PDB file of C-alpha atoms and ligand atoms in Angstrom:
ATOM      1  CA  MET A   1     106.449 118.001  72.445  1.00  0.00           C
ATOM      2  CA  PRO A   2     104.005 115.245  73.579  1.00  0.00           C
ATOM      3  CA  ILE A   3     106.430 114.127  76.251  1.00  0.00           C
ATOM      4  CA  ASP A   4     108.633 116.925  78.098  1.00  0.00           C
ATOM      5  CA  VAL A   5     111.723 116.289  80.230  1.00  0.00           C
ATOM      6  CA  ASP A   6     113.028 118.842  82.493  1.00  0.00           C
ATOM      7  CA  ARG A   7     115.985 118.586  84.878  1.00  0.00           C
ATOM      8  CA  ASP A   8     116.491 120.232  88.184  1.00  0.00           C
ATOM      9  CA  ASP A   9     119.976 118.873  89.547  1.00  0.00           C
ATOM     10  CA  ALA A  10     119.565 115.151  90.171  1.00  0.00           C
ATOM     11  CA  VAL A  11     115.605 115.152  89.567  1.00  0.00           C
ATOM     12  CA  ALA A  12     114.066 114.715  86.245  1.00  0.00           C
ATOM     13  CA  THR A  13     110.465 115.565  85.585  1.00  0.00           C
ATOM     14  CA  VAL A  14     108.492 113.850  82.982  1.00  0.00           C
ATOM     15  CA  THR A  15     105.302 115.819  81.647  1.00  0.00           C
ATOM     16  CA  ILE A  16     102.614 114.039  79.652  1.00  0.00           C
ATOM     17  CA  ASN A  17     101.764 116.870  77.526  1.00  0.00           C
ATOM     18  CA  ARG A  18      98.549 116.516  75.593  1.00  0.00           C
ATOM     19  CA  PRO A  19      96.141 118.588  77.653  1.00  0.00           C
ATOM     20  CA  GLN A  20      93.672 119.030  74.719  1.00  0.00           C
ATOM     21  CA  ALA A  21      92.919 115.512  75.001  1.00  0.00           C
ATOM     22  CA  LEU A  22      93.298 115.343  78.809  1.00  0.00           C
ATOM     23  CA  ASN A  23      96.902 113.758  78.344  1.00  0.00           C
ATOM     24  CA  ALA A  24      95.178 110.459  76.487  1.00  0.00           C
ATOM     25  CA  PHE A  25      98.079 108.205  75.029  1.00  0.00           C
ATOM     26  CA  ASP A  26      98.203 107.704  71.436  1.00  0.00           C
ATOM     27  CA  ASP A  27     100.831 105.586  69.925  1.00  0.00           C
ATOM     28  CA  ALA A  28     103.219 108.192  69.114  1.00  0.00           C
ATOM     29  CA  GLN A  29     102.866 109.436  72.448  1.00  0.00           C
ATOM     30  CA  LEU A  30     103.516 106.096  74.049  1.00  0.00           C
ATOM     31  CA  ARG A  31     106.750 105.671  71.804  1.00  0.00           C
ATOM     32  CA  ASP A  32     107.956 109.181  73.198  1.00  0.00           C
ATOM     33  CA  LEU A  33     107.443 108.146  76.640  1.00  0.00           C
ATOM     34  CA  LEU A  34     109.554 104.989  76.156  1.00  0.00           C
ATOM     35  CA  ASP A  35     112.171 106.917  74.412  1.00  0.00           C
ATOM     36  CA  ALA A  36     112.364 109.410  77.334  1.00  0.00           C
ATOM     37  CA  LEU A  37     112.443 106.691  80.039  1.00  0.00           C
ATOM     38  CA  ARG A  38     115.201 104.941  78.042  1.00  0.00           C
ATOM     39  CA  ALA A  39     117.488 108.013  78.066  1.00  0.00           C
ATOM     40  CA  LEU A  40     116.584 108.430  81.666  1.00  0.00           C
ATOM     41  CA  ARG A  41     117.647 104.897  82.453  1.00  0.00           C
ATOM     42  CA  ASP A  42     121.284 105.420  80.837  1.00  0.00           C
ATOM     43  CA  ASP A  43     121.710 109.021  82.519  1.00  0.00           C
ATOM     44  CA  ARG A  44     123.713 108.201  85.647  1.00  0.00           C
ATOM     45  CA  SER A  45     123.140 112.009  86.798  1.00  0.00           C
ATOM     46  CA  VAL A  46     119.334 111.334  87.441  1.00  0.00           C
ATOM     47  CA  ARG A  47     118.790 110.013  90.678  1.00  0.00           C
ATOM     48  CA  SER A  48     114.912 110.177  90.947  1.00  0.00           C
ATOM     49  CA  VAL A  49     112.041 110.950  88.530  1.00  0.00           C
ATOM     50  CA  VAL A  50     108.612 112.397  88.732  1.00  0.00           C
ATOM     51  CA  LEU A  51     105.912 111.499  86.141  1.00  0.00           C
ATOM     52  CA  THR A  52     103.210 114.176  85.823  1.00  0.00           C
ATOM     53  CA  GLY A  53     100.377 115.496  83.254  1.00  0.00           C
ATOM     54  CA  ALA A  54     100.410 119.075  81.688  1.00  0.00           C
ATOM     55  CA  GLY A  55      97.569 121.162  82.718  1.00  0.00           C
ATOM     56  CA  ASP A  56      95.443 121.187  85.762  1.00  0.00           C
ATOM     57  CA  ARG A  57      92.727 118.693  84.690  1.00  0.00           C
ATOM     58  CA  ALA A  58      94.332 115.312  84.121  1.00  0.00           C
ATOM     59  CA  PHE A  59      97.380 113.129  84.742  1.00  0.00           C
ATOM     60  CA  ALA A  60      96.290 110.938  81.757  1.00  0.00           C
ATOM     61  CA  ALA A  61      92.736 110.085  80.767  1.00  0.00           C
ATOM     62  CA  GLY A  62      93.887 106.837  79.462  1.00  0.00           C
ATOM     63  CA  ALA A  63      94.653 105.305  76.176  1.00  0.00           C
ATOM     64  CA  ASP A  64      93.211 107.356  73.198  1.00  0.00           C
ATOM     65  CA  ILE A  65      89.694 106.020  72.718  1.00  0.00           C
ATOM     66  CA  LYS A  66      89.316 107.689  69.155  1.00  0.00           C
ATOM     67  CA  ALA A  67      92.450 105.907  68.019  1.00  0.00           C
ATOM     68  CA  MET A  68      91.551 102.625  69.803  1.00  0.00           C
ATOM     69  CA  ALA A  69      88.049 102.590  67.948  1.00  0.00           C
ATOM     70  CA  MET A  70      89.707 102.017  64.737  1.00  0.00           C
ATOM     71  CA  MET A  71      91.868  99.243  65.659  1.00  0.00           C
ATOM     72  CA  GLY A  72      91.584  95.501  64.927  1.00  0.00           C
ATOM     73  CA  ARG A  73      93.007  92.661  66.936  1.00  0.00           C
ATOM     74  CA  PRO A  74      96.726  93.044  65.438  1.00  0.00           C
ATOM     75  CA  GLU A  75      96.645  96.831  66.207  1.00  0.00           C
ATOM     76  CA  ALA A  76      95.408  96.481  69.663  1.00  0.00           C
ATOM     77  CA  LEU A  77      98.027  93.773  70.419  1.00  0.00           C
ATOM     78  CA  ALA A  78     100.723  96.092  69.341  1.00  0.00           C
ATOM     79  CA  PHE A  79      99.273  98.832  71.229  1.00  0.00           C
ATOM     80  CA  GLY A  80      98.683  96.887  74.269  1.00  0.00           C
ATOM     81  CA  ARG A  81     102.179  95.681  74.270  1.00  0.00           C
ATOM     82  CA  ARG A  82     103.684  99.129  73.659  1.00  0.00           C
ATOM     83  CA  GLY A  83     101.718 100.321  76.813  1.00  0.00           C
ATOM     84  CA  HIS A  84     103.118  97.121  78.717  1.00  0.00           C
ATOM     85  CA  ALA A  85     106.853  98.327  77.556  1.00  0.00           C
ATOM     86  CA  VAL A  86     106.071 101.537  78.946  1.00  0.00           C
ATOM     87  CA  ALA A  87     104.923 100.444  82.122  1.00  0.00           C
ATOM     88  CA  SER A  88     107.713  97.955  82.424  1.00  0.00           C
ATOM     89  CA  ALA A  89     110.212 100.584  81.637  1.00  0.00           C
ATOM     90  CA  LEU A  90     109.168 102.654  84.513  1.00  0.00           C
ATOM     91  CA  GLU A  91     109.314  99.732  86.847  1.00  0.00           C
ATOM     92  CA  ALA A  92     112.688  98.759  85.604  1.00  0.00           C
ATOM     93  CA  LEU A  93     114.123 102.213  85.735  1.00  0.00           C
ATOM     94  CA  PRO A  94     117.035 102.114  88.408  1.00  0.00           C
ATOM     95  CA  GLN A  95     116.019 105.355  89.686  1.00  0.00           C
ATOM     96  CA  PRO A  96     112.577 105.566  91.800  1.00  0.00           C
ATOM     97  CA  VAL A  97     109.849 107.186  90.019  1.00  0.00           C
ATOM     98  CA  ILE A  98     107.076 109.223  91.877  1.00  0.00           C
ATOM     99  CA  ALA A  99     103.698 109.852  89.921  1.00  0.00           C
ATOM    100  CA  ALA A 100     102.415 113.289  90.844  1.00  0.00           C
ATOM    101  CA  ILE A 101      98.731 112.849  89.811  1.00  0.00           C
ATOM    102  CA  ASN A 102      97.295 116.105  89.257  1.00  0.00           C
ATOM    103  CA  GLY A 103      93.602 115.244  87.952  1.00  0.00           C
ATOM    104  CA  PHE A 104      92.109 112.344  86.078  1.00  0.00           C
ATOM    105  CA  ALA A 105      93.937 109.165  85.986  1.00  0.00           C
ATOM    106  CA  PHE A 106      91.952 107.000  84.088  1.00  0.00           C
ATOM    107  CA  GLY A 107      92.433 103.362  82.212  1.00  0.00           C
ATOM    108  CA  GLY A 108      95.861 103.400  80.997  1.00  0.00           C
ATOM    109  CA  GLY A 109      96.589 106.687  82.979  1.00  0.00           C
ATOM    110  CA  CYS A 110      95.945 104.709  86.175  1.00  0.00           C
ATOM    111  CA  GLU A 111      97.781 101.812  85.176  1.00  0.00           C
ATOM    112  CA  LEU A 112     100.969 103.912  84.348  1.00  0.00           C
ATOM    113  CA  ALA A 113     100.741 105.451  87.581  1.00  0.00           C
ATOM    114  CA  LEU A 114     100.421 101.793  89.095  1.00  0.00           C
ATOM    115  CA  ALA A 115     103.777 101.108  87.409  1.00  0.00           C
ATOM    116  CA  CYS A 116     105.493 104.060  89.650  1.00  0.00           C
ATOM    117  CA  ASP A 117     107.040 103.552  92.840  1.00  0.00           C
ATOM    118  CA  LEU A 118     105.212 105.962  94.729  1.00  0.00           C
ATOM    119  CA  ARG A 119     101.985 108.038  94.028  1.00  0.00           C
ATOM    120  CA  LEU A 120     101.239 111.530  95.149  1.00  0.00           C
ATOM    121  CA  ALA A 121      97.594 112.900  94.432  1.00  0.00           C
ATOM    122  CA  SER A 122      96.378 116.195  94.337  1.00  0.00           C
ATOM    123  CA  GLU A 123      92.992 116.692  96.043  1.00  0.00           C
ATOM    124  CA  ARG A 124      91.331 116.937  92.682  1.00  0.00           C
ATOM    125  CA  ALA A 125      92.656 113.645  91.209  1.00  0.00           C
ATOM    126  CA  VAL A 126      90.248 110.993  90.439  1.00  0.00           C
ATOM    127  CA  PHE A 127      91.193 107.456  89.601  1.00  0.00           C
ATOM    128  CA  ALA A 128      89.089 104.739  87.594  1.00  0.00           C
ATOM    129  CA  GLN A 129      89.716 101.621  85.501  1.00  0.00           C
ATOM    130  CA  PRO A 130      86.531 102.276  83.570  1.00  0.00           C
ATOM    131  CA  GLU A 131      87.706  99.787  80.615  1.00  0.00           C
ATOM    132  CA  VAL A 132      84.647  97.469  80.759  1.00  0.00           C
ATOM    133  CA  SER A 133      82.451 100.200  80.315  1.00  0.00           C
ATOM    134  CA  LEU A 134      84.075 100.416  76.783  1.00  0.00           C
ATOM    135  CA  GLY A 135      84.005  96.727  76.165  1.00  0.00           C
ATOM    136  CA  ILE A 136      87.445  96.021  76.828  1.00  0.00           C
ATOM    137  CA  PRO A 137      89.349  94.660  79.886  1.00  0.00           C
ATOM    138  CA  PRO A 138      92.312  96.917  81.474  1.00  0.00           C
ATOM    139  CA  GLY A 139      95.356  96.378  79.035  1.00  0.00           C
ATOM    140  CA  TRP A 140      98.403  98.077  80.457  1.00  0.00           C
ATOM    141  CA  GLY A 141      98.968  95.881  83.753  1.00  0.00           C
ATOM    142  CA  GLY A 142      96.016  97.048  85.779  1.00  0.00           C
ATOM    143  CA  THR A 143      94.739  93.418  86.389  1.00  0.00           C
ATOM    144  CA  GLN A 144      98.346  92.593  87.830  1.00  0.00           C
ATOM    145  CA  ARG A 145      99.322  95.924  89.546  1.00  0.00           C
ATOM    146  CA  LEU A 146      95.986  96.902  90.927  1.00  0.00           C
ATOM    147  CA  PRO A 147      95.366  93.834  93.049  1.00  0.00           C
ATOM    148  CA  ARG A 148      99.058  93.819  94.494  1.00  0.00           C
ATOM    149  CA  LEU A 149      98.701  97.491  95.592  1.00  0.00           C
ATOM    150  CA  VAL A 150      94.940  97.523  97.154  1.00  0.00           C
ATOM    151  CA  GLY A 151      94.215  93.913  97.248  1.00  0.00           C
ATOM    152  CA  PRO A 152      92.247  91.535  95.153  1.00  0.00           C
ATOM    153  CA  GLY A 153      88.862  92.118  96.454  1.00  0.00           C
ATOM    154  CA  LEU A 154      89.032  95.961  95.841  1.00  0.00           C
ATOM    155  CA  ALA A 155      90.784  95.561  92.603  1.00  0.00           C
ATOM    156  CA  ALA A 156      87.874  93.413  91.427  1.00  0.00           C
ATOM    157  CA  ASP A 157      85.131  95.989  92.488  1.00  0.00           C
ATOM    158  CA  LEU A 158      87.029  99.033  90.805  1.00  0.00           C
ATOM    159  CA  ILE A 159      87.920  96.832  87.715  1.00  0.00           C
ATOM    160  CA  PHE A 160      84.254  95.177  87.302  1.00  0.00           C
ATOM    161  CA  THR A 161      82.334  98.339  88.067  1.00  0.00           C
ATOM    162  CA  GLY A 162      84.761 100.947  86.496  1.00  0.00           C
ATOM    163  CA  ARG A 163      83.499 103.283  89.205  1.00  0.00           C
ATOM    164  CA  ARG A 164      85.624 106.611  90.171  1.00  0.00           C
ATOM    165  CA  VAL A 165      87.637 106.786  93.410  1.00  0.00           C
ATOM    166  CA  ALA A 166      88.334 110.272  94.516  1.00  0.00           C
ATOM    167  CA  ALA A 167      91.518 111.351  96.178  1.00  0.00           C
ATOM    168  CA  GLU A 168      90.379 110.777  99.658  1.00  0.00           C
ATOM    169  CA  GLU A 169      89.469 107.074  98.881  1.00  0.00           C
ATOM    170  CA  ALA A 170      92.442 106.635  96.980  1.00  0.00           C
ATOM    171  CA  LEU A 171      94.620 107.477 100.261  1.00  0.00           C
ATOM    172  CA  ARG A 172      92.352 105.432 102.467  1.00  0.00           C
ATOM    173  CA  ILE A 173      92.878 102.161 100.080  1.00  0.00           C
ATOM    174  CA  GLY A 174      96.439 102.617  99.562  1.00  0.00           C
ATOM    175  CA  LEU A 175      96.205 103.644  95.921  1.00  0.00           C
ATOM    176  CA  VAL A 176      98.168 106.745  96.801  1.00  0.00           C
ATOM    177  CA  ASN A 177     100.902 107.625  99.271  1.00  0.00           C
ATOM    178  CA  ALA A 178      99.428 111.134 100.184  1.00  0.00           C
ATOM    179  CA  VAL A 179      97.151 113.711  99.120  1.00  0.00           C
ATOM    180  CA  TYR A 180      98.078 117.423  98.536  1.00  0.00           C
ATOM    181  CA  PRO A 181      95.978 120.527  97.623  1.00  0.00           C
ATOM    182  CA  PRO A 182      96.737 121.146  94.011  1.00  0.00           C
ATOM    183  CA  ASP A 183      99.016 124.053  94.399  1.00  0.00           C
ATOM    184  CA  ARG A 184     101.394 121.852  96.635  1.00  0.00           C
ATOM    185  CA  LEU A 185     101.340 118.674  94.593  1.00  0.00           C
ATOM    186  CA  LEU A 186     104.357 119.245  92.319  1.00  0.00           C
ATOM    187  CA  PRO A 187     106.480 121.162  95.014  1.00  0.00           C
ATOM    188  CA  GLU A 188     105.789 118.164  97.364  1.00  0.00           C
ATOM    189  CA  ALA A 189     106.635 115.513  94.634  1.00  0.00           C
ATOM    190  CA  LEU A 190     110.024 117.605  93.762  1.00  0.00           C
ATOM    191  CA  ALA A 191     110.850 117.707  97.409  1.00  0.00           C
ATOM    192  CA  LEU A 192     110.319 113.824  98.153  1.00  0.00           C
ATOM    193  CA  ALA A 193     112.216 113.399  94.851  1.00  0.00           C
ATOM    194  CA  GLY A 194     115.104 115.722  95.955  1.00  0.00           C
ATOM    195  CA  ARG A 195     115.194 113.417  99.510  1.00  0.00           C
ATOM    196  CA  ILE A 196     115.455 110.292  97.851  1.00  0.00           C
ATOM    197  CA  ALA A 197     118.052 111.585  95.341  1.00  0.00           C
ATOM    198  CA  ALA A 198     120.320 112.327  98.207  1.00  0.00           C
ATOM    199  CA  ASN A 199     120.570 108.776  98.932  1.00  0.00           C
ATOM    200  CA  SER A 200     123.099 106.086  97.233  1.00  0.00           C
ATOM    201  CA  PRO A 201     121.833 105.694  93.666  1.00  0.00           C
ATOM    202  CA  THR A 202     123.186 101.879  93.813  1.00  0.00           C
ATOM    203  CA  ALA A 203     121.362 101.226  97.098  1.00  0.00           C
ATOM    204  CA  LEU A 204     117.987 102.728  95.469  1.00  0.00           C
ATOM    205  CA  ALA A 205     118.529 100.592  92.388  1.00  0.00           C
ATOM    206  CA  ALA A 206     119.148  97.556  94.398  1.00  0.00           C
ATOM    207  CA  SER A 207     116.123  98.438  96.810  1.00  0.00           C
ATOM    208  CA  LYS A 208     113.882  98.975  93.641  1.00  0.00           C
ATOM    209  CA  ARG A 209     114.867  95.826  92.098  1.00  0.00           C
ATOM    210  CA  ALA A 210     113.992  93.770  95.489  1.00  0.00           C
ATOM    211  CA  LEU A 211     110.768  95.530  96.008  1.00  0.00           C
ATOM    212  CA  THR A 212     109.788  94.616  92.370  1.00  0.00           C
ATOM    213  CA  LEU A 213     110.659  91.130  92.843  1.00  0.00           C
ATOM    214  CA  ALA A 214     108.873  90.895  96.148  1.00  0.00           C
ATOM    215  CA  LEU A 215     105.371  91.175  94.181  1.00  0.00           C
ATOM    216  CA  ALA A 216     106.607  88.773  91.313  1.00  0.00           C
ATOM    217  CA  GLY A 217     105.771  85.131  91.790  1.00  0.00           C
ATOM    218  CA  HIS A 218     106.534  83.320  95.107  1.00  0.00           C
ATOM    219  CA  PRO A 219     108.192  85.420  97.864  1.00  0.00           C
ATOM    220  CA  ASP A 220     110.969  82.938  98.276  1.00  0.00           C
ATOM    221  CA  ALA A 221     112.177  83.961  94.650  1.00  0.00           C
ATOM    222  CA  GLY A 222     112.271  87.749  95.804  1.00  0.00           C
ATOM    223  CA  LEU A 223     113.898  87.040  99.253  1.00  0.00           C
ATOM    224  CA  ALA A 224     116.658  85.054  97.622  1.00  0.00           C
ATOM    225  CA  ALA A 225     117.212  87.812  95.098  1.00  0.00           C
ATOM    226  CA  GLU A 226     116.888  90.361  97.989  1.00  0.00           C
ATOM    227  CA  VAL A 227     119.977  88.600 100.071  1.00  0.00           C
ATOM    228  CA  GLU A 228     121.941  88.434  96.956  1.00  0.00           C
ATOM    229  CA  LEU A 229     121.337  92.277  96.155  1.00  0.00           C
ATOM    230  CA  PHE A 230     122.048  93.102  99.826  1.00  0.00           C
ATOM    231  CA  ALA A 231     125.152  91.287  99.844  1.00  0.00           C
ATOM    232  CA  ASP A 232     126.206  92.865  96.501  1.00  0.00           C
ATOM    233  CA  ALA A 233     126.051  96.138  97.901  1.00  0.00           C
ATOM    234  CA  PHE A 234     128.701  95.392 100.310  1.00  0.00           C
ATOM    235  CA  GLY A 235     132.392  96.501  99.489  1.00  0.00           C
ATOM    236  CA  THR A 236     130.748  99.171  97.153  1.00  0.00           C
ATOM    237  CA  PRO A 237     132.381 102.783  97.588  1.00  0.00           C
ATOM    238  CA  ASP A 238     128.539 103.955  98.376  1.00  0.00           C
ATOM    239  CA  GLN A 239     128.173 101.210 101.232  1.00  0.00           C
ATOM    240  CA  ARG A 240     131.652 102.349 102.758  1.00  0.00           C
ATOM    241  CA  GLU A 241     130.728 106.062 102.472  1.00  0.00           C
ATOM    242  CA  GLY A 242     127.190 105.359 103.841  1.00  0.00           C
ATOM    243  CA  MET A 243     128.327 103.722 106.885  1.00  0.00           C
ATOM    244  CA  ALA A 244     131.355 105.855 107.414  1.00  0.00           C
ATOM    245  CA  ALA A 245     129.313 108.872 107.258  1.00  0.00           C
ATOM    246  CA  PHE A 246     127.128 107.366 109.960  1.00  0.00           C
ATOM    247  CA  VAL A 247     130.026 106.304 112.126  1.00  0.00           C
ATOM    248  CA  GLU A 248     131.505 109.892 111.663  1.00  0.00           C
ATOM    249  CA  LYS A 249     128.333 111.838 112.302  1.00  0.00           C
ATOM    250  CA  ARG A 250     128.266 113.502 109.146  1.00  0.00           C
ATOM    251  CA  PRO A 251     126.046 113.515 105.769  1.00  0.00           C
ATOM    252  CA  PRO A 252     127.076 111.012 103.209  1.00  0.00           C
ATOM    253  CA  VAL A 253     128.566 112.044  99.921  1.00  0.00           C
ATOM    254  CA  PHE A 254     127.681 109.376  97.319  1.00  0.00           C
ATOM    255  CA  GLY A 255     129.057 109.078  93.826  1.00  0.00           C
ATOM    256  CA  ALA A 256     127.039 108.350  90.451  1.00  0.00           C
ATOM    257  CA  ALA A 257     124.950 105.420  90.068  1.00  0.00           C
ATOM    258  CA  GLY A 258     127.310 102.044  90.125  1.00  0.00           C
ATOM    259  CA  GLY A 259     129.266 103.589  92.931  1.00  0.00           C
ATOM    260  CA  ALA A 260     131.888 105.039  90.821  1.00  0.00           C
TER     261      ALA A 260
HETATM  262  N1  CO8 B 301      90.907 109.323  74.459  1.00  0.00           N
HETATM  263  C1  CO8 B 301      90.895 110.019  73.561  1.00  0.00           C
HETATM  264  N2  CO8 B 301      90.323 111.383  73.786  1.00  0.00           N
HETATM  265  C2  CO8 B 301      90.139 111.634  75.139  1.00  0.00           C
HETATM  266  C3  CO8 B 301      90.172 110.762  76.044  1.00  0.00           C
HETATM  267  C4  CO8 B 301      90.583 109.531  75.858  1.00  0.00           C
HETATM  268  N3  CO8 B 301      90.839 108.557  76.755  1.00  0.00           N
HETATM  269  N4  CO8 B 301      89.752 111.352  77.303  1.00  0.00           N
HETATM  270  C5  CO8 B 301      89.396 112.549  77.061  1.00  0.00           C
HETATM  271  N5  CO8 B 301      89.687 112.771  75.648  1.00  0.00           N
HETATM  272  C6  CO8 B 301      89.390 114.122  75.004  1.00  0.00           C
HETATM  273  C7  CO8 B 301      87.850 114.333  74.673  1.00  0.00           C
HETATM  274  O1  CO8 B 301      87.536 113.591  73.583  1.00  0.00           O
HETATM  275  C8  CO8 B 301      87.903 115.632  74.480  1.00  0.00           C
HETATM  276  O2  CO8 B 301      88.313 116.118  73.204  1.00  0.00           O
HETATM  277  P1  CO8 B 301      87.478 116.987  72.227  1.00  0.00           P
HETATM  278  O3  CO8 B 301      87.125 118.469  73.096  1.00  0.00           O
HETATM  279  O4  CO8 B 301      88.171 117.006  71.187  1.00  0.00           O
HETATM  280  O5  CO8 B 301      85.940 116.364  72.077  1.00  0.00           O
HETATM  281  C9  CO8 B 301      88.826 116.276  75.482  1.00  0.00           C
HETATM  282  O6  CO8 B 301      89.649 115.192  75.842  1.00  0.00           O
HETATM  283  C10 CO8 B 301      88.345 116.594  76.780  1.00  0.00           C
HETATM  284  O7  CO8 B 301      87.617 115.678  77.305  1.00  0.00           O
HETATM  285  P2  CO8 B 301      85.831 115.878  77.827  1.00  0.00           P
HETATM  286  O8  CO8 B 301      85.341 116.808  76.835  1.00  0.00           O
HETATM  287  O9  CO8 B 301      85.316 114.459  77.630  1.00  0.00           O
HETATM  288  O10 CO8 B 301      86.201 116.410  79.208  1.00  0.00           O
HETATM  289  P3  CO8 B 301      85.129 116.194  80.413  1.00  0.00           P
HETATM  290  O11 CO8 B 301      85.513 116.948  81.400  1.00  0.00           O
HETATM  291  O12 CO8 B 301      83.607 116.407  79.815  1.00  0.00           O
HETATM  292  O13 CO8 B 301      85.370 114.665  80.940  1.00  0.00           O
HETATM  293  C11 CO8 B 301      86.507 112.693  81.449  1.00  0.00           C
HETATM  294  C12 CO8 B 301      86.459 114.181  81.375  1.00  0.00           C
HETATM  295  C13 CO8 B 301      85.457 111.921  82.371  1.00  0.00           C
HETATM  296  C14 CO8 B 301      88.046 112.026  81.786  1.00  0.00           C
HETATM  297  C15 CO8 B 301      86.166 112.038  80.053  1.00  0.00           C
HETATM  298  O14 CO8 B 301      86.912 112.730  79.041  1.00  0.00           O
HETATM  299  C16 CO8 B 301      86.317 110.743  79.679  1.00  0.00           C
HETATM  300  O15 CO8 B 301      85.502 109.739  80.350  1.00  0.00           O
HETATM  301  N6  CO8 B 301      87.381 110.332  79.089  1.00  0.00           N
HETATM  302  C17 CO8 B 301      87.652 108.668  78.870  1.00  0.00           C
HETATM  303  C18 CO8 B 301      88.381 107.972  79.913  1.00  0.00           C
HETATM  304  C19 CO8 B 301      88.574 106.763  79.661  1.00  0.00           C
HETATM  305  O16 CO8 B 301      87.567 105.925  79.627  1.00  0.00           O
HETATM  306  N7  CO8 B 301      89.696 106.211  79.720  1.00  0.00           N
HETATM  307  C20 CO8 B 301      89.958 104.985  79.579  1.00  0.00           C
HETATM  308  C21 CO8 B 301      90.379 104.582  78.185  1.00  0.00           C
HETATM  309  S1  CO8 B 301      90.708 102.901  77.821  1.00  0.00           S
HETATM  310  C22 CO8 B 301      92.193 102.497  78.421  1.00  0.00           C
HETATM  311  O17 CO8 B 301      92.847 103.372  78.849  1.00  0.00           O
HETATM  312  C23 CO8 B 301      92.809 101.095  78.230  1.00  0.00           C
HETATM  313  C24 CO8 B 301      94.279 101.272  78.331  1.00  0.00           C
HETATM  314  C25 CO8 B 301      94.549  99.760  77.761  1.00  0.00           C
HETATM  315  C26 CO8 B 301      94.835  99.729  76.313  1.00  0.00           C
HETATM  316  C27 CO8 B 301      94.996  98.169  75.829  1.00  0.00           C
HETATM  317  C28 CO8 B 301      94.778  98.229  74.252  1.00  0.00           C
HETATM  318  C29 CO8 B 301      94.636  97.004  73.682  1.00  0.00           C
END
């Protein structure tokens, strides 16, 4: 399958599985990923998600250049919009998403990683937005999400030069949260996903929504939404259980998303 989904208790692992093309995305692959994300969104038993690439060379080497080479404007617009839909679906998932970047994250591959909530990298990971070397600008959100993560100056450097960023630099500039030896990457990503999954799914979804809004538009709108989302949590079973457990010095036991 071009996209594999595995489950381990409350953690889902989504694997981009086209290693013969270094997991580059054609339209079919994008559609499959979108379908997989929609299914995860509606599965309240999934509490965190890990996104990674098959094989040991690539997370995703971008959009499929061989397919793009044949496209005119209408096809490129549809393909660009599909990439946007996938990135937005990652961002809009109620569950936190961890990108486990095991190799090349180029172009659209880097842009999908940027749409995840957390990024863990293998020591072998390499990042780039090389689109300008192909005669196109970034098209799956890189111009918007990269400056928010690393700052506008560094984003301009990476996008205007297309240069490669090794894992060590990616950590230094805040492009990734942590770097691990290749064989530790997936276990560490799954362990982090498991720790996140132990928390209240309702509170995670509200936090994620508010964090997303923090980077959209003027901070006032995000702050106004944050206070509403914060207040909405009060009186829910998860809020009562989380706070009662603290007071009673025991681990909390949360229900499914929605606080049921
Ligand atoms: N598309 C299609 N096929 C690819 C891609 C790709 N992006 N990347 C690698 N492949 C294929 C190669 O063609 C090769 O296939 P084959 O064996 O059939 O020739 C196979 O994967 C292995 O690749 P290499 O032999 O090139 O492996 P190397 O180790 O020599 O090099 C690199 C690895 C450096 C990653 C190299 O493959 C490379 O530079 N790939 C292209 C990376 C790139 O430029 N990505 C950005 C693409 S543009 C983009 O993502 C824009 C997104 C927004 C689109 C908006 C649309 C409007």
